[in-house]
Amino acid sequence: MESGSVTTPFGRRSMTLGMLASQAAARKIEPGQSIDKWKLYRALCEARPLLGITDRALAILSALLSFYPKGELSEDNGLVVFPSNAQLSLRAHGMAEQTIRRHLATLIEAGLLIRKDSPNGKRYARKEQGGELREAFGFSLAPLLVRAEEIERLAAEVVAERLHLQRLRERLTLCRRDVAKLIEMALEEGAAGDWSAIHLHFRNVVEQLPRSPSAEQIAATLDEMEMLREEIVNQLEMQVKTHNQSGNAQQTERHIQNSNPQSITELEPAFETKQGETADDRSEGRVGPTEQIQKVERKSEPVSGANAASSANAALKSFPLGLVLQACPEITAYGPQGAIGTWRDLMAAAVVVRSMLGVSPSAYEQACEIMGAENAATVMACVLERAGHITSAGGYLRDLTRRAEKGEFAIGPMLMALARINSPVRGKVG
């Protein structure tokens, strides 16, 4: 039975109002009250963040509970345990005694233990002649029994908060994926709208989220992301409705031809040098960048008649320059004065990169004829970005040119994959 008197600490340890309050609360145990000690310990582990105790303090508490002889904490069985620091150290996996004393003080300050010191400060128990425990000096577990309901309620709050945070993360991950794929699809399908600006706004929303966000921060980002998704869906649905009403078969055919679900890895086979390459493939660098870009611009000038119709069928959609530079930042160093501000700067840089990677002038000119000068320069920027994964840049460009001529190649998936890889923020929520 717990004594109704106040117990003060031995030696130089001072008495505090918190200790007095814990002892007063411990005298309010209801008759017959009991609880499974390990079930209560599991609840303590869950409620630890709200109780302000460390995991090592919980390890000491687990060791103390192991000295309690019964499975149920009950006042009828006594609530004082009295192991020595040496015994506690053995059951706490060899924790140093100085560390044990520090964590015991933490548990007492948190109101989870009461120190019941003997006259000489030792921990021991006195027994009756029949072997029954009459009085014990050590640590009283009475606060655990008194606060059992509070501890279980705090544990339930922590679990609920953790589940809430997990669901918010899942919703944000799904919404983020939806927005990214809708923007990629819009760019690939050539949907009307400033998709480059929308993509930058999307990245800004993602980058504002801290590495370890709180539930409130995730909820705020989720609200903004869901609004962005709704705006994108509404804009795309309006365009789909307009296209359906127009019934333009030519637009539908072009829409199907431009769709290409292949990923960046599928668009990048490792090419070996082919036996059928022309002499131009082996004589790189004999045409200077200025002459090459002028030649490319002449090749890409508008043509008339049947040739114009053929070029229009094979041409690819150009993407915003800002998106190209975001996806392929390495090409910037090859621009005039080490910067790229216009499409002409990008095309000049592409000629330099073409020579550096060993792509023949004829291969690049053919790419400009089939894809258009801007798209050919964009592809060269992508090839530079992935140069370490491509065996033959010349053979790779010729293969993409042949596929573009047949309507089997689209730049969008390649560009968006590189944009994701080179994004300044990776690996956050979801």
PDB file of C-alpha atoms in Angstrom, residues 208-358:
ATOM      1  CA  GLN A 208       8.219  26.367 -51.044  1.00  0.00           C
ATOM      2  CA  LEU A 209       7.597  23.179 -49.047  1.00  0.00           C
ATOM      3  CA  PRO A 210      10.320  22.535 -46.402  1.00  0.00           C
ATOM      4  CA  ARG A 211      12.212  19.243 -46.315  1.00  0.00           C
ATOM      5  CA  SER A 212      10.396  18.167 -43.129  1.00  0.00           C
ATOM      6  CA  PRO A 213       7.049  19.965 -43.336  1.00  0.00           C
ATOM      7  CA  SER A 214       4.368  20.104 -40.671  1.00  0.00           C
ATOM      8  CA  ALA A 215       0.789  19.016 -41.285  1.00  0.00           C
ATOM      9  CA  GLU A 216      -0.279  22.661 -41.614  1.00  0.00           C
ATOM     10  CA  GLN A 217       2.390  23.352 -44.258  1.00  0.00           C
ATOM     11  CA  ILE A 218       1.449  20.251 -46.240  1.00  0.00           C
ATOM     12  CA  ALA A 219      -2.254  21.169 -46.047  1.00  0.00           C
ATOM     13  CA  ALA A 220      -1.562  24.690 -47.344  1.00  0.00           C
ATOM     14  CA  THR A 221       0.537  23.345 -50.236  1.00  0.00           C
ATOM     15  CA  LEU A 222      -2.128  20.739 -50.991  1.00  0.00           C
ATOM     16  CA  ASP A 223      -4.829  23.411 -51.230  1.00  0.00           C
ATOM     17  CA  GLU A 224      -2.737  25.419 -53.686  1.00  0.00           C
ATOM     18  CA  MET A 225      -1.840  22.320 -55.707  1.00  0.00           C
ATOM     19  CA  GLU A 226      -5.481  21.198 -55.920  1.00  0.00           C
ATOM     20  CA  MET A 227      -6.502  24.653 -57.165  1.00  0.00           C
ATOM     21  CA  LEU A 228      -3.779  24.472 -59.822  1.00  0.00           C
ATOM     22  CA  ARG A 229      -4.926  21.010 -60.878  1.00  0.00           C
ATOM     23  CA  GLU A 230      -8.533  22.185 -61.144  1.00  0.00           C
ATOM     24  CA  GLU A 231      -7.519  25.160 -63.306  1.00  0.00           C
ATOM     25  CA  ILE A 232      -5.463  22.933 -65.616  1.00  0.00           C
ATOM     26  CA  VAL A 233      -8.248  20.364 -65.957  1.00  0.00           C
ATOM     27  CA  ASN A 234     -10.829  23.063 -66.712  1.00  0.00           C
ATOM     28  CA  GLN A 235      -8.571  24.635 -69.342  1.00  0.00           C
ATOM     29  CA  LEU A 236      -7.890  21.298 -71.025  1.00  0.00           C
ATOM     30  CA  GLU A 237     -11.529  20.172 -70.901  1.00  0.00           C
ATOM     31  CA  MET A 238     -12.617  23.397 -72.587  1.00  0.00           C
ATOM     32  CA  GLN A 239     -10.130  22.760 -75.399  1.00  0.00           C
ATOM     33  CA  VAL A 240     -11.264  19.139 -75.762  1.00  0.00           C
ATOM     34  CA  LYS A 241     -14.858  20.300 -75.989  1.00  0.00           C
ATOM     35  CA  THR A 242     -13.939  22.893 -78.627  1.00  0.00           C
ATOM     36  CA  HIS A 243     -12.023  20.316 -80.669  1.00  0.00           C
ATOM     37  CA  ASN A 244     -14.904  17.842 -80.489  1.00  0.00           C
ATOM     38  CA  GLN A 245     -17.347  20.462 -81.732  1.00  0.00           C
ATOM     39  CA  SER A 246     -15.103  21.483 -84.630  1.00  0.00           C
ATOM     40  CA  GLY A 247     -14.855  17.892 -85.880  1.00  0.00           C
ATOM     41  CA  ASN A 248     -11.612  18.671 -87.719  1.00  0.00           C
ATOM     42  CA  ALA A 249     -10.235  15.317 -88.883  1.00  0.00           C
ATOM     43  CA  GLN A 250      -6.837  16.784 -89.718  1.00  0.00           C
ATOM     44  CA  GLN A 251      -6.379  18.085 -86.177  1.00  0.00           C
ATOM     45  CA  THR A 252      -7.421  14.721 -84.781  1.00  0.00           C
ATOM     46  CA  GLU A 253      -4.894  12.912 -86.966  1.00  0.00           C
ATOM     47  CA  ARG A 254      -2.098  15.292 -85.976  1.00  0.00           C
ATOM     48  CA  HIS A 255      -3.117  14.928 -82.314  1.00  0.00           C
ATOM     49  CA  ILE A 256      -2.690  11.136 -82.552  1.00  0.00           C
ATOM     50  CA  GLN A 257       0.618  11.329 -84.410  1.00  0.00           C
ATOM     51  CA  ASN A 258       2.182  13.665 -81.850  1.00  0.00           C
ATOM     52  CA  SER A 259       1.209  11.492 -78.869  1.00  0.00           C
ATOM     53  CA  ASN A 260       4.208   9.520 -77.656  1.00  0.00           C
ATOM     54  CA  PRO A 261       4.116   7.901 -74.211  1.00  0.00           C
ATOM     55  CA  GLN A 262       7.748   6.817 -74.363  1.00  0.00           C
ATOM     56  CA  SER A 263       9.964   7.916 -71.501  1.00  0.00           C
ATOM     57  CA  ILE A 264      13.417   9.469 -71.775  1.00  0.00           C
ATOM     58  CA  THR A 265      15.071   6.095 -71.249  1.00  0.00           C
ATOM     59  CA  GLU A 266      13.157   4.585 -74.172  1.00  0.00           C
ATOM     60  CA  LEU A 267      14.272   7.435 -76.432  1.00  0.00           C
ATOM     61  CA  GLU A 268      17.967   6.946 -75.672  1.00  0.00           C
ATOM     62  CA  PRO A 269      19.402   3.681 -77.062  1.00  0.00           C
ATOM     63  CA  ALA A 270      23.160   3.213 -76.927  1.00  0.00           C
ATOM     64  CA  PHE A 271      24.258   3.478 -80.579  1.00  0.00           C
ATOM     65  CA  GLU A 272      27.439   2.025 -81.956  1.00  0.00           C
ATOM     66  CA  THR A 273      29.253   3.550 -84.941  1.00  0.00           C
ATOM     67  CA  LYS A 274      27.598   2.255 -88.112  1.00  0.00           C
ATOM     68  CA  GLN A 275      29.565   0.976 -91.124  1.00  0.00           C
ATOM     69  CA  GLY A 276      27.397   2.947 -93.544  1.00  0.00           C
ATOM     70  CA  GLU A 277      28.290   6.382 -92.167  1.00  0.00           C
ATOM     71  CA  THR A 278      29.370   8.948 -94.771  1.00  0.00           C
ATOM     72  CA  ALA A 279      32.693  10.721 -94.976  1.00  0.00           C
ATOM     73  CA  ASP A 280      31.051  13.720 -93.309  1.00  0.00           C
ATOM     74  CA  ASP A 281      30.563  11.597 -90.171  1.00  0.00           C
ATOM     75  CA  ARG A 282      34.334  11.188 -89.894  1.00  0.00           C
ATOM     76  CA  SER A 283      35.339  14.763 -90.821  1.00  0.00           C
ATOM     77  CA  GLU A 284      33.836  16.833 -88.041  1.00  0.00           C
ATOM     78  CA  GLY A 285      34.885  20.387 -87.267  1.00  0.00           C
ATOM     79  CA  ARG A 286      35.785  21.506 -90.812  1.00  0.00           C
ATOM     80  CA  VAL A 287      32.786  23.876 -90.925  1.00  0.00           C
ATOM     81  CA  GLY A 288      32.900  26.732 -88.393  1.00  0.00           C
ATOM     82  CA  PRO A 289      29.960  27.559 -86.084  1.00  0.00           C
ATOM     83  CA  THR A 290      29.060  30.772 -87.932  1.00  0.00           C
ATOM     84  CA  GLU A 291      29.014  29.127 -91.349  1.00  0.00           C
ATOM     85  CA  GLN A 292      27.141  26.109 -89.973  1.00  0.00           C
ATOM     86  CA  ILE A 293      24.337  28.140 -88.358  1.00  0.00           C
ATOM     87  CA  GLN A 294      23.957  30.246 -91.514  1.00  0.00           C
ATOM     88  CA  LYS A 295      23.712  27.046 -93.534  1.00  0.00           C
ATOM     89  CA  VAL A 296      21.145  25.650 -91.098  1.00  0.00           C
ATOM     90  CA  GLU A 297      19.054  28.803 -91.304  1.00  0.00           C
ATOM     91  CA  ARG A 298      19.077  28.618 -95.114  1.00  0.00           C
ATOM     92  CA  LYS A 299      18.060  24.958 -94.952  1.00  0.00           C
ATOM     93  CA  SER A 300      15.174  25.778 -92.605  1.00  0.00           C
ATOM     94  CA  GLU A 301      13.744  28.625 -94.726  1.00  0.00           C
ATOM     95  CA  PRO A 302      10.115  28.136 -95.880  1.00  0.00           C
ATOM     96  CA  VAL A 303       9.587  26.084 -99.040  1.00  0.00           C
ATOM     97  CA  SER A 304       6.617  25.945-101.344  1.00  0.00           C
ATOM     98  CA  GLY A 305       4.487  23.361-103.123  1.00  0.00           C
ATOM     99  CA  ALA A 306       4.770  19.662-102.349  1.00  0.00           C
ATOM    100  CA  ASN A 307       7.969  20.195-100.371  1.00  0.00           C
ATOM    101  CA  ALA A 308       6.159  22.608 -98.046  1.00  0.00           C
ATOM    102  CA  ALA A 309       3.407  20.090 -97.360  1.00  0.00           C
ATOM    103  CA  SER A 310       5.983  17.378 -96.666  1.00  0.00           C
ATOM    104  CA  SER A 311       7.911  19.645 -94.275  1.00  0.00           C
ATOM    105  CA  ALA A 312       4.742  20.636 -92.435  1.00  0.00           C
ATOM    106  CA  ASN A 313       3.781  16.998 -91.888  1.00  0.00           C
ATOM    107  CA  ALA A 314       7.225  16.137 -90.505  1.00  0.00           C
ATOM    108  CA  ALA A 315       7.733  19.281 -88.378  1.00  0.00           C
ATOM    109  CA  LEU A 316       7.616  19.060 -84.591  1.00  0.00           C
ATOM    110  CA  LYS A 317       6.155  21.547 -82.139  1.00  0.00           C
ATOM    111  CA  SER A 318       8.681  23.974 -80.651  1.00  0.00           C
ATOM    112  CA  PHE A 319       8.830  24.419 -76.888  1.00  0.00           C
ATOM    113  CA  PRO A 320       9.463  27.619 -74.907  1.00  0.00           C
ATOM    114  CA  LEU A 321      13.134  28.587 -74.737  1.00  0.00           C
ATOM    115  CA  GLY A 322      12.938  28.957 -70.948  1.00  0.00           C
ATOM    116  CA  LEU A 323      11.745  25.349 -70.578  1.00  0.00           C
ATOM    117  CA  VAL A 324      14.552  24.109 -72.851  1.00  0.00           C
ATOM    118  CA  LEU A 325      17.193  25.932 -70.777  1.00  0.00           C
ATOM    119  CA  GLN A 326      15.684  24.666 -67.537  1.00  0.00           C
ATOM    120  CA  ALA A 327      15.780  21.075 -68.810  1.00  0.00           C
ATOM    121  CA  CYS A 328      19.227  21.406 -70.448  1.00  0.00           C
ATOM    122  CA  PRO A 329      21.319  23.887 -68.413  1.00  0.00           C
ATOM    123  CA  GLU A 330      24.688  22.591 -69.692  1.00  0.00           C
ATOM    124  CA  ILE A 331      24.257  24.095 -73.159  1.00  0.00           C
ATOM    125  CA  THR A 332      24.248  27.625 -71.713  1.00  0.00           C
ATOM    126  CA  ALA A 333      28.046  27.546 -71.393  1.00  0.00           C
ATOM    127  CA  TYR A 334      28.391  27.115 -75.174  1.00  0.00           C
ATOM    128  CA  GLY A 335      26.342  30.181 -76.106  1.00  0.00           C
ATOM    129  CA  PRO A 336      27.840  33.503 -77.210  1.00  0.00           C
ATOM    130  CA  GLN A 337      29.737  35.017 -74.267  1.00  0.00           C
ATOM    131  CA  GLY A 338      28.679  31.982 -72.226  1.00  0.00           C
ATOM    132  CA  ALA A 339      24.967  32.864 -72.181  1.00  0.00           C
ATOM    133  CA  ILE A 340      21.812  32.098 -74.172  1.00  0.00           C
ATOM    134  CA  GLY A 341      19.100  34.723 -74.443  1.00  0.00           C
ATOM    135  CA  THR A 342      17.476  33.995 -77.813  1.00  0.00           C
ATOM    136  CA  TRP A 343      16.785  31.069 -80.105  1.00  0.00           C
ATOM    137  CA  ARG A 344      19.633  32.237 -82.367  1.00  0.00           C
ATOM    138  CA  ASP A 345      22.000  31.959 -79.388  1.00  0.00           C
ATOM    139  CA  LEU A 346      20.759  28.409 -78.766  1.00  0.00           C
ATOM    140  CA  MET A 347      21.234  27.443 -82.414  1.00  0.00           C
ATOM    141  CA  ALA A 348      24.773  28.856 -82.376  1.00  0.00           C
ATOM    142  CA  ALA A 349      25.529  26.879 -79.207  1.00  0.00           C
ATOM    143  CA  ALA A 350      24.064  23.742 -80.802  1.00  0.00           C
ATOM    144  CA  VAL A 351      26.506  24.035 -83.728  1.00  0.00           C
ATOM    145  CA  VAL A 352      29.433  24.200 -81.275  1.00  0.00           C
ATOM    146  CA  VAL A 353      28.090  21.225 -79.329  1.00  0.00           C
ATOM    147  CA  ARG A 354      27.476  19.354 -82.591  1.00  0.00           C
ATOM    148  CA  SER A 355      31.148  19.591 -83.483  1.00  0.00           C
ATOM    149  CA  MET A 356      32.295  18.786 -79.941  1.00  0.00           C
ATOM    150  CA  LEU A 357      30.177  15.586 -79.754  1.00  0.00           C
ATOM    151  CA  GLY A 358      31.349  14.375 -83.177  1.00  0.00           C
TER     152      GLY A 358
END
